[in-house]
XYZ file of N, CA and C in Angstrom:
366
model
N 86.088 110.401 126.446
C 86.275 109.820 124.830
C 84.854 108.894 124.679
N 84.626 109.022 123.276
C 83.434 108.517 122.729
C 84.134 107.580 121.545
N 84.041 106.224 121.968
C 84.304 104.775 121.093
C 82.951 104.215 121.072
N 82.525 104.465 119.499
C 81.239 103.398 119.011
C 81.978 102.261 118.544
N 81.327 100.601 119.191
C 82.019 99.563 118.433
C 80.754 99.364 117.394
N 81.319 98.335 116.150
C 79.860 98.427 114.942
C 80.514 96.846 114.734
N 79.710 95.599 114.555
C 79.573 94.523 114.378
C 79.035 94.392 112.555
N 79.542 94.034 111.751
C 79.254 93.356 110.584
C 79.230 92.223 110.180
N 78.638 91.697 109.561
C 78.406 90.007 109.432
C 79.074 89.070 110.593
N 78.612 89.761 111.706
C 79.430 88.432 112.540
C 78.771 88.943 114.476
N 78.482 87.792 114.631
C 78.120 87.801 116.433
C 79.133 88.759 117.019
N 78.768 90.025 117.631
C 79.553 90.617 118.342
C 79.428 89.547 120.130
N 80.528 89.341 120.379
C 81.342 89.143 121.596
C 81.142 90.695 122.733
N 81.438 90.280 124.009
C 81.593 91.092 124.529
C 83.721 91.030 125.249
N 83.750 89.803 124.874
C 85.432 89.812 125.407
C 85.714 90.678 123.782
N 85.040 90.567 122.590
C 85.885 91.038 121.562
C 86.198 93.013 121.966
N 84.588 93.317 121.876
C 83.961 94.497 122.152
C 85.005 95.275 123.801
N 85.316 94.325 124.538
C 85.963 95.357 125.340
C 87.134 95.617 125.054
N 88.192 94.169 124.386
C 89.562 94.428 124.088
C 88.988 95.390 122.990
N 88.305 95.589 122.148
C 88.736 96.531 121.465
C 88.191 97.860 122.170
N 87.601 98.237 122.607
C 87.623 99.506 123.524
C 88.631 99.524 124.053
N 89.676 98.699 125.216
C 90.536 98.977 126.132
C 91.810 99.297 124.547
N 92.222 98.783 123.360
C 93.216 99.164 122.266
C 92.467 100.343 122.013
N 91.403 101.014 121.965
C 92.029 102.270 120.603
C 91.487 103.652 121.961
N 91.519 102.602 123.245
C 91.856 104.082 124.481
C 92.628 103.980 125.133
N 93.683 103.247 125.021
C 95.059 103.333 125.242
C 95.545 104.671 124.112
N 94.929 105.362 122.740
C 95.651 106.374 121.725
C 95.162 106.915 123.187
N 94.131 107.448 123.959
C 94.050 109.010 124.070
C 95.302 109.324 124.756
N 96.083 108.807 125.125
C 97.323 109.109 125.837
C 98.210 109.499 124.972
N 98.176 109.084 123.546
C 98.697 110.933 122.703
C 98.185 111.640 122.421
N 97.008 111.893 121.990
C 96.831 112.745 121.308
C 95.939 114.110 122.685
N 96.135 115.050 122.691
C 95.612 116.275 123.394
C 94.324 116.633 123.943
N 93.335 116.631 123.010
C 92.314 116.764 122.879
C 91.350 115.476 123.119
N 90.488 115.049 123.938
C 89.147 114.271 123.716
C 88.996 113.285 122.280
N 89.340 112.528 122.057
C 89.230 111.784 121.124
C 87.410 111.011 120.664
N 86.931 111.031 119.569
C 86.315 110.425 119.548
C 86.348 109.383 117.781
N 86.299 107.853 118.348
C 86.231 106.934 117.614
C 85.237 106.170 117.220
N 85.636 105.765 115.487
C 84.382 104.844 115.045
C 84.868 103.262 114.340
N 84.665 102.282 115.511
C 85.841 101.203 115.129
C 84.136 99.910 114.404
N 84.514 99.595 113.423
C 84.003 98.380 112.663
C 84.783 97.136 112.862
N 84.106 96.576 112.885
C 84.720 95.238 112.904
C 83.163 94.289 112.186
N 84.398 93.286 111.006
C 82.890 92.730 110.135
C 83.918 91.376 110.015
N 83.470 90.658 109.739
C 83.752 89.482 109.441
C 83.680 89.203 107.235
N 84.743 89.208 106.303
C 84.878 89.240 104.863
C 84.761 87.553 104.248
N 83.820 86.291 104.181
C 84.565 85.425 103.919
C 84.893 84.705 105.400
N 86.674 84.661 104.857
C 87.714 84.286 106.450
C 88.224 84.495 107.112
N 88.015 85.797 106.310
C 88.923 87.476 106.605
C 87.988 88.028 107.643
N 88.678 88.604 108.965
C 88.092 89.387 109.767
C 88.998 91.161 109.499
N 88.141 91.909 109.606
C 88.625 93.075 109.287
C 87.983 94.359 110.304
N 89.059 94.982 110.352
C 89.222 95.718 111.341
C 89.641 97.075 110.795
N 88.418 98.245 111.079
C 88.137 99.197 110.397
C 88.795 100.150 111.674
N 89.248 101.567 111.737
C 88.978 102.606 112.682
C 89.236 103.535 112.548
N 87.936 104.849 112.423
C 88.177 106.252 111.816
C 88.484 107.338 113.916
N 89.750 108.099 113.263
C 89.196 108.476 114.925
C 89.553 109.933 114.407
N 88.861 110.470 115.831
C 89.480 112.274 115.418
C 89.547 112.856 116.625
N 90.533 113.707 116.414
C 90.204 114.912 118.290
C 90.931 116.115 117.557
N 89.667 116.253 117.624
C 90.062 118.386 117.142
C 90.364 118.528 115.912
N 91.641 118.947 115.213
C 91.285 118.585 113.984
C 91.923 118.225 113.643
N 92.787 116.929 114.198
C 93.485 115.935 114.044
C 92.082 114.876 112.943
N 92.446 113.912 112.281
C 91.498 112.672 111.946
C 93.008 111.861 111.613
N 92.427 110.901 112.060
C 93.048 109.579 111.648
C 92.448 107.988 110.848
N 92.980 107.417 110.810
C 92.107 106.453 109.762
C 92.985 104.681 109.285
N 92.139 103.772 109.996
C 93.395 102.867 109.642
C 92.650 101.581 109.544
N 92.921 100.334 108.366
C 91.908 98.698 108.423
C 93.161 97.909 108.350
N 92.660 96.919 108.390
C 93.486 95.897 108.902
C 92.554 94.482 108.636
N 93.276 93.882 107.873
C 92.104 92.608 107.803
C 93.434 91.326 108.191
N 93.120 90.613 108.628
C 93.874 88.912 109.062
C 92.733 87.533 109.408
N 93.250 86.863 109.946
C 92.650 85.357 110.613
C 92.154 85.159 111.623
N 92.316 86.145 112.356
C 91.769 86.233 113.576
C 91.871 87.692 113.637
N 90.460 87.946 114.702
C 89.676 88.684 115.192
C 90.542 90.041 116.140
N 91.328 89.428 117.413
C 92.440 89.908 117.636
C 93.784 90.522 116.918
N 93.844 89.769 116.443
C 95.165 90.098 115.828
C 94.801 91.492 114.674
N 93.617 91.588 113.925
C 93.667 92.984 113.850
C 93.707 93.753 113.882
N 92.800 93.402 114.961
C 93.194 94.828 116.515
C 94.294 95.293 117.191
N 94.851 94.461 116.760
C 96.589 94.983 117.222
C 96.788 94.954 116.062
N 96.822 95.209 115.115
C 97.604 95.558 114.011
C 96.816 97.050 113.874
N 95.507 97.694 113.631
C 95.109 98.426 113.371
C 95.268 99.835 114.828
N 95.615 98.894 115.896
C 95.613 99.734 116.964
C 97.884 100.079 116.989
N 98.582 99.313 116.373
C 99.968 99.855 116.020
C 99.677 100.437 114.262
N 98.530 100.715 113.922
C 99.164 101.276 112.915
C 98.871 102.930 113.280
N 97.456 102.904 113.975
C 97.234 104.273 114.430
C 98.216 104.914 115.395
N 98.407 104.099 116.002
C 99.644 104.947 117.060
C 101.343 105.529 116.228
N 101.329 104.525 115.486
C 102.178 104.953 114.611
C 102.324 106.413 113.545
N 100.236 106.855 113.235
C 100.315 107.165 112.640
C 100.282 109.102 113.258
N 99.902 108.654 114.688
C 99.963 109.905 115.465
C 101.011 109.955 116.153
N 101.911 109.386 116.667
C 103.232 109.760 116.642
C 103.829 110.418 115.137
N 103.721 109.764 114.507
C 104.556 110.772 113.389
C 104.111 111.840 113.088
N 102.550 112.281 113.271
C 101.964 113.602 112.824
C 102.791 114.836 114.415
N 102.340 113.714 115.156
C 103.174 114.425 116.429
C 104.691 115.230 116.182
N 105.822 114.620 115.957
C 106.472 114.548 115.598
C 106.679 115.928 114.212
N 105.926 116.289 113.649
C 105.982 116.819 112.915
C 105.710 118.513 113.632
N 104.099 118.418 114.114
C 103.681 119.143 115.211
C 105.043 120.179 115.985
N 105.496 119.372 116.675
C 106.474 119.843 117.934
C 107.800 119.843 116.818
N 108.804 120.285 115.809
C 109.327 120.347 115.299
C 109.226 121.866 114.314
N 107.814 121.584 113.823
C 107.293 122.951 113.564
C 107.277 123.851 114.904
N 106.823 123.703 115.657
C 106.389 124.588 116.979
C 107.881 124.808 117.733
N 109.097 124.550 117.340
C 110.340 124.839 117.922
C 111.415 125.435 116.941
N 110.895 126.026 115.857
C 111.412 126.982 115.207
C 111.963 126.317 113.577
N 111.687 124.963 113.586
C 112.230 124.257 112.334
C 111.236 124.682 111.466
N 112.642 124.944 109.814
C 111.776 125.419 109.434
C 110.721 124.674 108.272
N 109.766 125.427 107.490
C 109.347 124.806 106.744
C 109.587 124.645 105.026
N 109.227 123.141 104.557
C 109.500 123.304 103.343
C 109.556 124.990 102.657
N 108.878 125.342 102.430
C 108.743 126.736 101.254
C 109.961 127.550 102.054
N 109.793 127.241 103.080
C 110.882 129.053 103.946
C 112.540 128.405 103.675
N 112.265 126.719 103.484
C 113.949 125.943 103.594
C 114.648 126.380 101.803
N 113.465 126.627 101.049
C 113.434 126.468 98.965
C 113.540 128.513 99.545
N 113.277 129.221 100.050
C 113.965 129.776 100.042
C 115.230 130.381 100.214
N 115.160 129.633 101.190
C 116.432 129.878 101.603
C 117.438 129.725 100.844
N 117.596 127.801 100.574
C 118.666 127.702 99.054
C 118.340 128.390 97.763
N 117.236 129.202 97.647
C 117.383 129.592 96.304
C 118.222 130.982 96.854
N 118.272 132.006 98.042
C 119.030 132.349 98.129
C 120.674 132.057 97.841
N 121.054 131.489 98.491
C 122.620 130.732 98.797
C 122.716 130.559 97.537
N 121.693 130.149 95.757
C 122.334 129.726 94.927
C 122.621 130.937 93.818
N 122.066 131.891 94.732
C 121.999 133.322 93.860
C 122.856 134.016 93.694
N 123.489 134.070 95.429
C 124.798 134.602 96.262
C 126.266 133.665 95.500
N 125.898 132.881 95.472
C 126.944 131.589 95.151
C 126.936 132.124 93.116
N 126.509 132.044 92.688
C 126.710 132.333 91.402
C 126.768 134.208 90.998
N 126.784 134.771 91.979
C 126.511 136.687 91.568
C 128.484 136.568 92.239
N 129.004 135.559 93.185
C 130.182 136.004 94.121
C 131.268 135.613 92.413
N 130.672 134.119 91.908
C 131.885 133.902 90.945
C 131.593 134.396 89.570
N 130.739 135.538 89.717
C 130.964 135.795 88.067
C 132.030 137.629 88.468
N 132.177 138.038 90.103
C 132.806 139.306 89.460
C 134.328 138.816 90.076
């Protein structure tokens, strides 16, 4: 697990750095392969921005959140990434369990439509 934290336009404190590292590290339990993450924490005017790019094997995720508090921004970006990872994982599991893909489903519907129109003409 490789997590890089960058501060822009702000003084980086150890407390914020450790908090961001802990939050992003928790996402590893949802992934099968080792992850690498680039976390950018910045201040734009009065807005605190947390931007995270995460990759694990062939998967890549990105989330950005803006808020009045840096800790809240980190929490929101963590929730967003967790949701993205869970949704992607559900999609892959459905495909592995023999669920039909969109193309296969379209072919089946077309066959049923042709069969139904063929029967009604007889």
